[in-house]
Amino acid sequence: MPVRRFCGHRSLVKRSETPKLSHGFWKMNVSKSGYRVFSANSSTACTELAKKITERLGVELGKSAVYQEGNAETRVDVKESVRGQDIFIIQTIPRDVNTAIMELLIMAYALKTSCAKNIIGVIPYFPYSKQCKMRKRGSIVCKLLASMLARAGLTHIITMDLHQKEIQGFFSFPVDNLRASPFLIQYIQEEIPDYRNAVIVAKSPSAAKRAQSYAERLRLGLAVLHGTAPGIECNVGDGLYSPPPARTTMGHTGLELPLMMAKEKPPITVVGDVGGRIAIIIDDIIDDVEEFIAAAEILKERGAYKIFIMATHGLLSADAPRLIEESAIDEVVVTNTVPHEVQKLQCPKIKTVDVSMILAEAIRRIHNGESMAYLFRNITVDD
């Protein structure tokens, strides 16, 4: 039987074409991914900070739709591809805190399911940060929120001046806690002509470390307010301090605990000399202003001729603008981490410091894999 030989035939596709397709394929996959910046706010007043940040970065704000349906449910629609990219979600917190949180969670989850490479939340004011400790029979809500953000898909957070720095331990991913102090110190040096005659005031002993950091960098004196104004809440009657019931059963009756004396704060007083000086009260959040107004009155009685309040986050809830306008406070300086344009219209004493520069630089450095240490130069742990 004759042996049939099969001769190899050349492929119809040229050899040079296959490497070209393969090369193009690999080039597409190993090229450095880009980044997008989105705003998760449905309110136009809350997108101003996001617009300033994108202007500094030289990029356009990502196309998305965030809105409330007729039944008050939040809906998020991402209008462009985010596959394989670093996504930064800027979320400023308005008065409707819970709606803002849901907007952030839903947008993060939408980006996660759209195959975004990294999802970084830019949350200048982190909500529920005051509920970071167990109090009475409450709960640590800040820890709950950190877990929710992680489950929604966030891989990193950029925030500013957390109420307690230990909050960073609640998260299972990196947290960059930026500081607003360089901007507030610059405002003091440039906008208060005779600031050399000022004294930095801590509103309470717990805020003394932050105030001391400002005083040392400005080379100024330090004063501390101690005590509290009338009207503190009372814990009597809620059962928290109720004694154990008398035991009538036979046998071991247990140990008799020593009687604990309840704490009682004295009336508010000033530790330090403020006579004939400008008093600058330093804090991280200004929300209900009753304590600040009481502090200003005491400082005026002690001889301070001007009262300034410096805070990172100006929540200014309820009747805060009206109370500030009618008080002895001369000026309230806050950053734009929280929108407060309406409050400024109601009270001309409220001034704003823009911090979009440091937030934009943090976004750029994280995307490029650069060190964040430059943003924390000359920043102390207590700041």
mmCIF file of C-alpha atoms in Angstrom:
data_model
loop_
_atom_site.group_PDB
_atom_site.id
_atom_site.type_symbol
_atom_site.label_atom_id
_atom_site.label_comp_id
_atom_site.label_asym_id
_atom_site.label_seq_id
_atom_site.Cartn_x
_atom_site.Cartn_y
_atom_site.Cartn_z
ATOM 1 C CA MET A 1 0.000 0.000 0.000
ATOM 2 C CA PRO A 2 1.474 3.345 -0.892
ATOM 3 C CA VAL A 3 2.334 5.598 2.028
ATOM 4 C CA ARG A 4 0.442 8.875 1.923
ATOM 5 C CA ARG A 5 2.550 11.848 2.872
ATOM 6 C CA PHE A 6 1.005 15.024 4.144
ATOM 7 C CA CYS A 7 2.898 18.162 3.340
ATOM 8 C CA GLY A 8 2.596 21.087 5.699
ATOM 9 C CA HIS A 9 0.757 24.058 4.334
ATOM 10 C CA ARG A 10 1.607 27.573 5.309
ATOM 11 C CA SER A 11 -0.988 29.399 7.289
ATOM 12 C CA LEU A 12 -3.089 31.880 5.428
ATOM 13 C CA VAL A 13 -2.340 34.374 8.220
ATOM 14 C CA LYS A 14 1.056 35.975 7.984
ATOM 15 C CA ARG A 15 3.488 35.341 10.811
ATOM 16 C CA SER A 16 3.946 39.038 11.404
ATOM 17 C CA GLU A 17 0.230 39.572 12.055
ATOM 18 C CA THR A 18 -0.106 37.271 15.064
ATOM 19 C CA PRO A 19 2.580 38.950 17.230
ATOM 20 C CA LYS A 20 1.039 42.311 16.407
ATOM 21 C CA LEU A 21 -2.350 41.274 17.795
ATOM 22 C CA SER A 22 -0.763 39.666 20.807
ATOM 23 C CA HIS A 23 1.415 42.699 21.459
ATOM 24 C CA GLY A 24 -1.575 44.994 21.276
ATOM 25 C CA PHE A 25 -3.536 42.771 23.645
ATOM 26 C CA TRP A 26 -0.811 42.769 26.283
ATOM 27 C CA LYS A 27 -0.253 46.466 25.911
ATOM 28 C CA MET A 28 -3.909 47.085 26.702
ATOM 29 C CA ASN A 29 -3.799 44.990 29.858
ATOM 30 C CA VAL A 30 -0.500 46.101 31.374
ATOM 31 C CA SER A 31 -0.954 49.818 30.725
ATOM 32 C CA LYS A 32 -1.295 51.917 33.827
ATOM 33 C CA SER A 33 -4.914 52.344 34.826
ATOM 34 C CA GLY A 34 -6.432 55.809 35.032
ATOM 35 C CA TYR A 35 -8.611 57.291 37.735
ATOM 36 C CA ARG A 36 -11.969 58.961 38.011
ATOM 37 C CA VAL A 37 -13.407 61.317 40.618
ATOM 38 C CA PHE A 38 -17.122 61.052 41.413
ATOM 39 C CA SER A 39 -19.418 62.949 43.734
ATOM 40 C CA ALA A 40 -21.941 60.870 45.654
ATOM 41 C CA ASN A 41 -24.130 63.792 46.689
ATOM 42 C CA SER A 42 -27.619 64.329 45.325
ATOM 43 C CA SER A 43 -27.619 67.930 46.601
ATOM 44 C CA THR A 44 -25.977 70.552 44.394
ATOM 45 C CA ALA A 45 -24.776 72.506 47.435
ATOM 46 C CA CYS A 46 -22.683 69.521 48.500
ATOM 47 C CA THR A 47 -20.884 69.152 45.161
ATOM 48 C CA GLU A 48 -18.992 72.463 45.427
ATOM 49 C CA LEU A 49 -16.036 70.873 47.203
ATOM 50 C CA ALA A 50 -15.885 68.084 44.610
ATOM 51 C CA LYS A 51 -15.788 70.668 41.806
ATOM 52 C CA LYS A 52 -12.929 72.552 43.470
ATOM 53 C CA ILE A 53 -10.947 69.347 43.914
ATOM 54 C CA THR A 54 -11.386 68.279 40.288
ATOM 55 C CA GLU A 55 -10.399 71.770 39.091
ATOM 56 C CA ARG A 56 -7.142 71.500 41.029
ATOM 57 C CA LEU A 57 -6.523 68.011 39.643
ATOM 58 C CA GLY A 58 -7.299 69.115 36.100
ATOM 59 C CA VAL A 59 -9.874 66.368 35.536
ATOM 60 C CA GLU A 60 -13.590 66.313 34.945
ATOM 61 C CA LEU A 61 -16.064 65.112 37.540
ATOM 62 C CA GLY A 62 -17.251 61.591 36.745
ATOM 63 C CA LYS A 63 -20.632 61.207 35.074
ATOM 64 C CA SER A 64 -23.189 59.742 37.453
ATOM 65 C CA ALA A 65 -26.727 60.303 38.663
ATOM 66 C CA VAL A 66 -27.552 60.245 42.375
ATOM 67 C CA TYR A 67 -31.159 60.974 43.267
ATOM 68 C CA GLN A 68 -34.046 60.104 45.564
ATOM 69 C CA GLU A 69 -37.046 58.281 44.138
ATOM 70 C CA GLY A 70 -40.622 59.019 45.052
ATOM 71 C CA ASN A 71 -40.570 56.534 47.928
ATOM 72 C CA ALA A 72 -37.369 58.169 49.313
ATOM 73 C CA GLU A 73 -35.129 55.326 48.152
ATOM 74 C CA THR A 74 -31.670 56.325 46.918
ATOM 75 C CA ARG A 75 -30.694 55.394 43.376
ATOM 76 C CA VAL A 76 -27.213 55.666 41.831
ATOM 77 C CA ASP A 77 -26.442 55.295 38.120
ATOM 78 C CA VAL A 78 -22.814 55.372 36.934
ATOM 79 C CA LYS A 79 -22.765 56.790 33.397
ATOM 80 C CA GLU A 80 -19.257 55.746 32.275
ATOM 81 C CA SER A 81 -16.901 52.775 32.407
ATOM 82 C CA VAL A 82 -14.786 52.390 35.542
ATOM 83 C CA ARG A 83 -13.321 48.943 34.872
ATOM 84 C CA GLY A 84 -9.779 48.565 36.181
ATOM 85 C CA GLN A 85 -9.491 52.178 37.380
ATOM 86 C CA ASP A 86 -8.882 53.927 40.694
ATOM 87 C CA ILE A 87 -12.160 55.570 41.700
ATOM 88 C CA PHE A 88 -12.346 58.405 44.237
ATOM 89 C CA ILE A 89 -15.776 59.148 45.724
ATOM 90 C CA ILE A 90 -16.047 62.609 47.282
ATOM 91 C CA GLN A 91 -18.835 62.705 49.832
ATOM 92 C CA THR A 92 -19.488 65.806 51.898
ATOM 93 C CA ILE A 93 -21.988 65.338 54.686
ATOM 94 C CA PRO A 94 -24.984 67.718 54.747
ATOM 95 C CA ARG A 95 -27.571 67.972 57.499
ATOM 96 C CA ASP A 96 -29.308 64.843 56.221
ATOM 97 C CA VAL A 97 -26.523 62.568 57.430
ATOM 98 C CA ASN A 98 -28.231 59.222 56.926
ATOM 99 C CA THR A 99 -29.152 59.949 53.308
ATOM 100 C CA ALA A 100 -25.552 60.917 52.574
ATOM 101 C CA ILE A 101 -24.321 57.654 54.079
ATOM 102 C CA MET A 102 -26.701 55.618 51.936
ATOM 103 C CA GLU A 103 -25.601 57.528 48.832
ATOM 104 C CA LEU A 104 -21.984 56.688 49.598
ATOM 105 C CA LEU A 105 -22.675 53.016 50.314
ATOM 106 C CA ILE A 106 -24.790 52.506 47.188
ATOM 107 C CA MET A 107 -22.305 54.284 44.922
ATOM 108 C CA ALA A 108 -19.387 52.296 46.357
ATOM 109 C CA TYR A 109 -21.256 49.042 45.772
ATOM 110 C CA ALA A 110 -22.218 50.105 42.233
ATOM 111 C CA LEU A 111 -18.560 50.800 41.438
ATOM 112 C CA LYS A 112 -17.501 47.518 43.001
ATOM 113 C CA THR A 113 -19.895 45.548 40.818
ATOM 114 C CA SER A 114 -18.631 47.564 37.808
ATOM 115 C CA CYS A 115 -15.132 46.094 38.357
ATOM 116 C CA ALA A 116 -13.366 49.233 39.621
ATOM 117 C CA LYS A 117 -9.793 48.457 40.636
ATOM 118 C CA ASN A 118 -9.727 50.508 43.867
ATOM 119 C CA ILE A 119 -12.518 52.519 45.489
ATOM 120 C CA ILE A 120 -11.267 55.341 47.711
ATOM 121 C CA GLY A 121 -13.732 57.357 49.761
ATOM 122 C CA VAL A 122 -12.897 61.044 50.262
ATOM 123 C CA ILE A 123 -14.970 61.893 53.334
ATOM 124 C CA PRO A 124 -13.633 65.190 54.784
ATOM 125 C CA TYR A 125 -16.015 65.046 57.755
ATOM 126 C CA PHE A 126 -16.590 61.496 58.924
ATOM 127 C CA PRO A 127 -20.150 61.186 60.313
ATOM 128 C CA TYR A 128 -20.968 59.589 63.662
ATOM 129 C CA SER A 129 -17.383 60.252 64.775
ATOM 130 C CA LYS A 130 -18.631 61.481 68.153
ATOM 131 C CA GLN A 131 -20.197 58.056 68.773
ATOM 132 C CA CYS A 132 -16.844 56.307 68.906
ATOM 133 C CA LYS A 133 -16.982 55.241 72.568
ATOM 134 C CA MET A 134 -19.359 53.111 74.564
ATOM 135 C CA ARG A 135 -21.649 55.380 76.543
ATOM 136 C CA LYS A 136 -24.246 54.058 78.947
ATOM 137 C CA ARG A 137 -26.227 51.378 77.105
ATOM 138 C CA GLY A 138 -25.519 52.772 73.668
ATOM 139 C CA SER A 139 -23.314 51.395 70.924
ATOM 140 C CA ILE A 140 -20.177 52.372 69.035
ATOM 141 C CA VAL A 141 -21.919 53.511 65.867
ATOM 142 C CA CYS A 142 -18.679 54.673 64.273
ATOM 143 C CA LYS A 143 -17.402 51.078 64.297
ATOM 144 C CA LEU A 144 -20.631 49.915 62.645
ATOM 145 C CA LEU A 145 -20.258 52.525 59.889
ATOM 146 C CA ALA A 146 -16.648 51.475 59.271
ATOM 147 C CA SER A 147 -17.760 47.871 58.779
ATOM 148 C CA MET A 148 -20.544 48.920 56.405
ATOM 149 C CA LEU A 149 -18.132 50.917 54.241
ATOM 150 C CA ALA A 150 -15.780 47.949 53.994
ATOM 151 C CA ARG A 151 -18.586 45.589 52.978
ATOM 152 C CA ALA A 152 -19.815 48.078 50.369
ATOM 153 C CA GLY A 153 -16.449 47.899 48.607
ATOM 154 C CA LEU A 154 -14.298 50.792 49.829
ATOM 155 C CA THR A 155 -10.580 49.975 49.946
ATOM 156 C CA HIS A 156 -9.211 53.256 51.347
ATOM 157 C CA ILE A 157 -10.478 56.424 53.025
ATOM 158 C CA ILE A 158 -9.227 59.999 53.020
ATOM 159 C CA THR A 159 -10.690 62.067 55.833
ATOM 160 C CA MET A 160 -9.755 65.108 57.908
ATOM 161 C CA ASP A 161 -9.417 65.681 61.649
ATOM 162 C CA LEU A 162 -11.233 62.676 63.047
ATOM 163 C CA HIS A 163 -12.878 63.427 66.365
ATOM 164 C CA GLN A 164 -10.689 60.733 67.931
ATOM 165 C CA LYS A 165 -7.616 59.426 66.118
ATOM 166 C CA GLU A 166 -8.298 55.936 67.499
ATOM 167 C CA ILE A 167 -11.220 55.714 65.057
ATOM 168 C CA GLN A 168 -8.673 54.626 62.427
ATOM 169 C CA GLY A 169 -8.450 51.300 64.245
ATOM 170 C CA PHE A 170 -12.097 50.567 63.404
ATOM 171 C CA PHE A 171 -11.261 50.085 59.728
ATOM 172 C CA SER A 172 -9.884 47.001 57.988
ATOM 173 C CA PHE A 173 -8.276 49.132 55.251
ATOM 174 C CA PRO A 174 -5.951 52.186 55.207
ATOM 175 C CA VAL A 175 -7.185 55.538 56.507
ATOM 176 C CA ASP A 176 -5.393 58.837 55.823
ATOM 177 C CA ASN A 177 -6.424 61.329 58.493
ATOM 178 C CA LEU A 178 -5.366 64.700 57.076
ATOM 179 C CA ARG A 179 -5.036 67.854 59.189
ATOM 180 C CA ALA A 180 -6.587 71.269 58.681
ATOM 181 C CA SER A 181 -4.297 72.994 61.178
ATOM 182 C CA PRO A 182 -1.841 74.410 58.567
ATOM 183 C CA PHE A 183 -4.729 76.243 56.863
ATOM 184 C CA LEU A 184 -6.206 77.538 60.126
ATOM 185 C CA ILE A 185 -2.785 78.664 61.379
ATOM 186 C CA GLN A 186 -2.202 80.475 58.077
ATOM 187 C CA TYR A 187 -5.557 82.216 58.516
ATOM 188 C CA ILE A 188 -4.563 83.363 62.002
ATOM 189 C CA GLN A 189 -1.254 84.757 60.762
ATOM 190 C CA GLU A 190 -2.708 86.529 57.722
ATOM 191 C CA GLU A 191 -6.194 87.628 58.810
ATOM 192 C CA ILE A 192 -5.661 88.596 62.466
ATOM 193 C CA PRO A 193 -3.265 91.574 62.353
ATOM 194 C CA ASP A 194 -2.344 91.587 66.063
ATOM 195 C CA TYR A 195 -2.336 87.825 66.551
ATOM 196 C CA ARG A 196 0.949 88.123 68.492
ATOM 197 C CA ASN A 197 -1.167 89.450 71.339
ATOM 198 C CA ALA A 198 -3.419 86.396 71.274
ATOM 199 C CA VAL A 199 -3.740 83.372 73.519
ATOM 200 C CA ILE A 200 -4.868 79.930 72.390
ATOM 201 C CA VAL A 201 -7.775 78.589 74.462
ATOM 202 C CA ALA A 202 -8.816 74.961 74.911
ATOM 203 C CA LYS A 203 -12.572 74.646 75.410
ATOM 204 C CA SER A 204 -12.056 71.732 77.813
ATOM 205 C CA PRO A 205 -9.126 69.848 79.348
ATOM 206 C CA SER A 206 -9.622 67.072 76.779
ATOM 207 C CA ALA A 207 -8.899 69.590 73.998
ATOM 208 C CA ALA A 208 -5.754 70.908 75.667
ATOM 209 C CA LYS A 209 -3.340 68.840 73.554
ATOM 210 C CA ARG A 210 -4.742 70.143 70.287
ATOM 211 C CA ALA A 211 -4.656 73.730 71.595
ATOM 212 C CA GLN A 212 -1.105 73.249 72.863
ATOM 213 C CA SER A 213 0.002 72.174 69.386
ATOM 214 C CA TYR A 214 -1.400 75.403 67.908
ATOM 215 C CA ALA A 215 0.132 77.512 70.683
ATOM 216 C CA GLU A 216 3.606 76.031 70.214
ATOM 217 C CA ARG A 217 3.619 76.555 66.438
ATOM 218 C CA LEU A 218 2.314 80.121 66.773
ATOM 219 C CA ARG A 219 4.595 80.841 69.782
ATOM 220 C CA LEU A 220 1.622 81.961 71.853
ATOM 221 C CA GLY A 221 0.353 81.384 75.367
ATOM 222 C CA LEU A 222 -2.184 78.744 76.380
ATOM 223 C CA ALA A 223 -5.319 78.874 78.498
ATOM 224 C CA VAL A 224 -7.738 76.095 79.395
ATOM 225 C CA LEU A 225 -11.416 76.288 80.270
ATOM 226 C CA HIS A 226 -12.385 73.975 83.103
ATOM 227 C CA GLY A 227 -15.857 73.102 84.323
ATOM 228 C CA THR A 228 -19.199 73.219 82.593
ATOM 229 C CA ALA A 229 -22.084 75.567 82.085
ATOM 230 C CA PRO A 230 -25.380 74.884 83.875
ATOM 231 C CA GLY A 231 -27.766 72.421 82.264
ATOM 232 C CA ILE A 232 -25.741 69.222 81.967
ATOM 233 C CA GLU A 233 -27.754 66.048 81.596
ATOM 234 C CA CYS A 234 -28.507 63.970 84.662
ATOM 235 C CA ASN A 235 -28.148 60.234 84.858
ATOM 236 C CA VAL A 236 -30.305 59.783 87.928
ATOM 237 C CA GLY A 237 -33.396 57.698 87.382
ATOM 238 C CA ASP A 238 -32.278 55.625 84.411
ATOM 239 C CA GLY A 239 -31.227 52.672 86.555
ATOM 240 C CA LEU A 240 -27.557 52.971 85.631
ATOM 241 C CA TYR A 241 -26.529 53.808 89.193
ATOM 242 C CA SER A 242 -29.268 51.901 91.006
ATOM 243 C CA PRO A 243 -27.984 49.765 93.913
ATOM 244 C CA PRO A 244 -28.334 45.996 93.827
ATOM 245 C CA PRO A 245 -31.506 44.632 95.466
ATOM 246 C CA ALA A 246 -31.307 43.535 99.080
ATOM 247 C CA ARG A 247 -30.724 39.780 99.353
ATOM 248 C CA THR A 248 -33.027 37.888 101.687
ATOM 249 C CA THR A 249 -31.884 34.376 100.746
ATOM 250 C CA MET A 250 -29.656 32.286 102.947
ATOM 251 C CA GLY A 251 -26.048 31.708 102.072
ATOM 252 C CA HIS A 252 -23.348 33.913 100.629
ATOM 253 C CA THR A 253 -24.646 37.447 100.109
ATOM 254 C CA GLY A 254 -21.709 38.696 98.050
ATOM 255 C CA LEU A 255 -19.209 41.442 98.710
ATOM 256 C CA GLU A 256 -20.268 44.881 99.780
ATOM 257 C CA LEU A 257 -18.966 47.345 97.209
ATOM 258 C CA PRO A 258 -17.629 50.681 98.472
ATOM 259 C CA LEU A 259 -19.810 53.675 97.852
ATOM 260 C CA MET A 260 -18.674 55.554 94.745
ATOM 261 C CA MET A 261 -18.891 59.329 94.830
ATOM 262 C CA ALA A 262 -20.433 60.867 91.710
ATOM 263 C CA LYS A 263 -18.402 63.335 89.683
ATOM 264 C CA GLU A 264 -19.491 66.919 89.845
ATOM 265 C CA LYS A 265 -17.944 69.490 87.540
ATOM 266 C CA PRO A 266 -17.400 72.966 88.984
ATOM 267 C CA PRO A 267 -18.716 76.111 87.289
ATOM 268 C CA ILE A 268 -16.756 77.041 84.194
ATOM 269 C CA THR A 269 -13.486 78.839 84.952
ATOM 270 C CA VAL A 270 -10.373 79.902 83.029
ATOM 271 C CA VAL A 271 -6.941 78.488 83.823
ATOM 272 C CA GLY A 272 -4.497 81.015 82.394
ATOM 273 C CA ASP A 273 -4.279 84.759 81.722
ATOM 274 C CA VAL A 274 -6.456 86.190 78.937
ATOM 275 C CA GLY A 275 -6.710 89.794 80.164
ATOM 276 C CA GLY A 276 -6.165 92.356 77.420
ATOM 277 C CA ARG A 277 -5.628 89.670 74.771
ATOM 278 C CA ILE A 278 -7.307 88.047 71.818
ATOM 279 C CA ALA A 279 -8.758 84.657 72.769
ATOM 280 C CA ILE A 280 -8.689 82.003 70.018
ATOM 281 C CA ILE A 281 -10.706 78.903 70.937
ATOM 282 C CA ILE A 282 -9.542 75.771 69.115
ATOM 283 C CA ASP A 283 -11.720 72.705 68.491
ATOM 284 C CA ASP A 284 -12.362 70.124 65.783
ATOM 285 C CA ILE A 285 -16.165 70.406 65.501
ATOM 286 C CA ILE A 286 -18.558 73.264 66.127
ATOM 287 C CA ASP A 287 -22.150 72.071 66.126
ATOM 288 C CA ASP A 288 -24.308 73.196 69.043
ATOM 289 C CA VAL A 289 -22.784 76.516 70.012
ATOM 290 C CA GLU A 290 -24.106 76.933 73.564
ATOM 291 C CA GLU A 291 -20.811 75.834 75.127
ATOM 292 C CA PHE A 292 -18.805 78.153 72.877
ATOM 293 C CA ILE A 293 -21.056 81.074 73.743
ATOM 294 C CA ALA A 294 -20.714 80.367 77.461
ATOM 295 C CA ALA A 295 -16.943 80.160 77.035
ATOM 296 C CA ALA A 296 -16.899 83.475 75.176
ATOM 297 C CA GLU A 297 -18.805 85.191 77.969
ATOM 298 C CA ILE A 298 -16.365 83.936 80.587
ATOM 299 C CA LEU A 299 -13.388 85.024 78.471
ATOM 300 C CA LYS A 300 -14.927 88.485 78.057
ATOM 301 C CA GLU A 301 -15.388 88.722 81.817
ATOM 302 C CA ARG A 302 -11.730 87.810 82.267
ATOM 303 C CA GLY A 303 -10.625 90.665 80.028
ATOM 304 C CA ALA A 304 -10.309 89.229 76.522
ATOM 305 C CA TYR A 305 -11.230 91.946 74.004
ATOM 306 C CA LYS A 306 -11.764 89.684 70.966
ATOM 307 C CA ILE A 307 -13.041 86.129 70.705
ATOM 308 C CA PHE A 308 -12.260 83.903 67.719
ATOM 309 C CA ILE A 309 -13.354 80.296 67.265
ATOM 310 C CA MET A 310 -11.337 78.007 64.983
ATOM 311 C CA ALA A 311 -12.783 74.627 64.038
ATOM 312 C CA THR A 312 -12.289 72.178 61.190
ATOM 313 C CA HIS A 313 -15.890 71.063 60.741
ATOM 314 C CA GLY A 314 -18.611 73.702 60.888
ATOM 315 C CA LEU A 315 -21.837 71.742 61.315
ATOM 316 C CA LEU A 316 -23.620 74.750 62.861
ATOM 317 C CA SER A 317 -26.885 72.974 63.512
ATOM 318 C CA ALA A 318 -30.258 74.382 64.569
ATOM 319 C CA ASP A 319 -30.121 78.072 65.577
ATOM 320 C CA ALA A 320 -26.332 78.256 65.638
ATOM 321 C CA PRO A 321 -26.034 81.204 63.169
ATOM 322 C CA ARG A 322 -28.492 83.342 65.103
ATOM 323 C CA LEU A 323 -26.900 82.525 68.463
ATOM 324 C CA ILE A 324 -23.429 83.334 67.145
ATOM 325 C CA GLU A 325 -24.632 86.654 65.717
ATOM 326 C CA GLU A 326 -26.132 87.652 69.080
ATOM 327 C CA SER A 327 -23.176 86.448 71.184
ATOM 328 C CA ALA A 328 -19.863 87.955 72.262
ATOM 329 C CA ILE A 329 -18.026 85.898 69.618
ATOM 330 C CA ASP A 330 -16.339 88.121 67.032
ATOM 331 C CA GLU A 331 -15.621 85.526 64.363
ATOM 332 C CA VAL A 332 -16.086 81.808 63.683
ATOM 333 C CA VAL A 333 -13.614 80.292 61.217
ATOM 334 C CA VAL A 334 -14.311 76.831 59.763
ATOM 335 C CA THR A 335 -13.200 74.897 56.693
ATOM 336 C CA ASN A 336 -15.364 73.792 53.790
ATOM 337 C CA THR A 337 -15.409 70.111 54.775
ATOM 338 C CA VAL A 338 -19.131 70.605 55.453
ATOM 339 C CA PRO A 339 -21.349 72.866 53.297
ATOM 340 C CA HIS A 340 -22.548 75.886 55.278
ATOM 341 C CA GLU A 341 -23.398 78.564 52.716
ATOM 342 C CA VAL A 342 -26.882 79.035 54.164
ATOM 343 C CA GLN A 343 -25.458 79.613 57.634
ATOM 344 C CA LYS A 344 -23.034 82.208 56.268
ATOM 345 C CA LEU A 345 -25.910 84.159 54.783
ATOM 346 C CA GLN A 346 -27.605 84.172 58.184
ATOM 347 C CA CYS A 347 -24.452 85.166 60.096
ATOM 348 C CA PRO A 348 -21.656 87.289 58.559
ATOM 349 C CA LYS A 349 -19.362 86.337 61.450
ATOM 350 C CA ILE A 350 -18.829 82.892 59.894
ATOM 351 C CA LYS A 351 -15.737 82.686 57.668
ATOM 352 C CA THR A 352 -14.566 79.794 55.487
ATOM 353 C CA VAL A 353 -11.101 78.375 54.782
ATOM 354 C CA ASP A 354 -10.690 76.264 51.650
ATOM 355 C CA VAL A 355 -8.965 72.875 52.149
ATOM 356 C CA SER A 356 -9.515 71.471 48.645
ATOM 357 C CA MET A 357 -5.795 71.835 47.935
ATOM 358 C CA ILE A 358 -4.668 69.169 50.407
ATOM 359 C CA LEU A 359 -7.509 66.814 49.446
ATOM 360 C CA ALA A 360 -6.583 67.092 45.751
ATOM 361 C CA GLU A 361 -2.917 66.448 46.529
ATOM 362 C CA ALA A 362 -3.832 63.401 48.608
ATOM 363 C CA ILE A 363 -5.828 61.984 45.678
ATOM 364 C CA ARG A 364 -2.928 62.570 43.289
ATOM 365 C CA ARG A 365 -0.375 60.951 45.583
ATOM 366 C CA ILE A 366 -2.504 57.887 46.309
ATOM 367 C CA HIS A 367 -3.158 57.274 42.621
ATOM 368 C CA ASN A 368 0.527 57.676 41.703
ATOM 369 C CA GLY A 369 1.708 55.550 44.617
ATOM 370 C CA GLU A 370 3.648 58.427 46.203
ATOM 371 C CA SER A 371 4.358 58.891 49.879
ATOM 372 C CA MET A 372 1.810 60.786 51.963
ATOM 373 C CA ALA A 373 4.451 61.936 54.475
ATOM 374 C CA TYR A 374 4.793 65.326 52.785
ATOM 375 C CA LEU A 375 1.222 66.197 53.763
ATOM 376 C CA PHE A 376 2.017 65.529 57.432
ATOM 377 C CA ARG A 377 5.240 67.505 57.741
ATOM 378 C CA ASN A 378 5.493 69.501 60.983
ATOM 379 C CA ILE A 379 2.270 67.837 62.148
ATOM 380 C CA THR A 380 2.365 66.476 65.681
ATOM 381 C CA VAL A 381 0.479 63.453 66.973
ATOM 382 C CA ASP A 382 -1.663 65.702 69.208
ATOM 383 C CA ASP A 383 -2.673 67.978 66.344
#
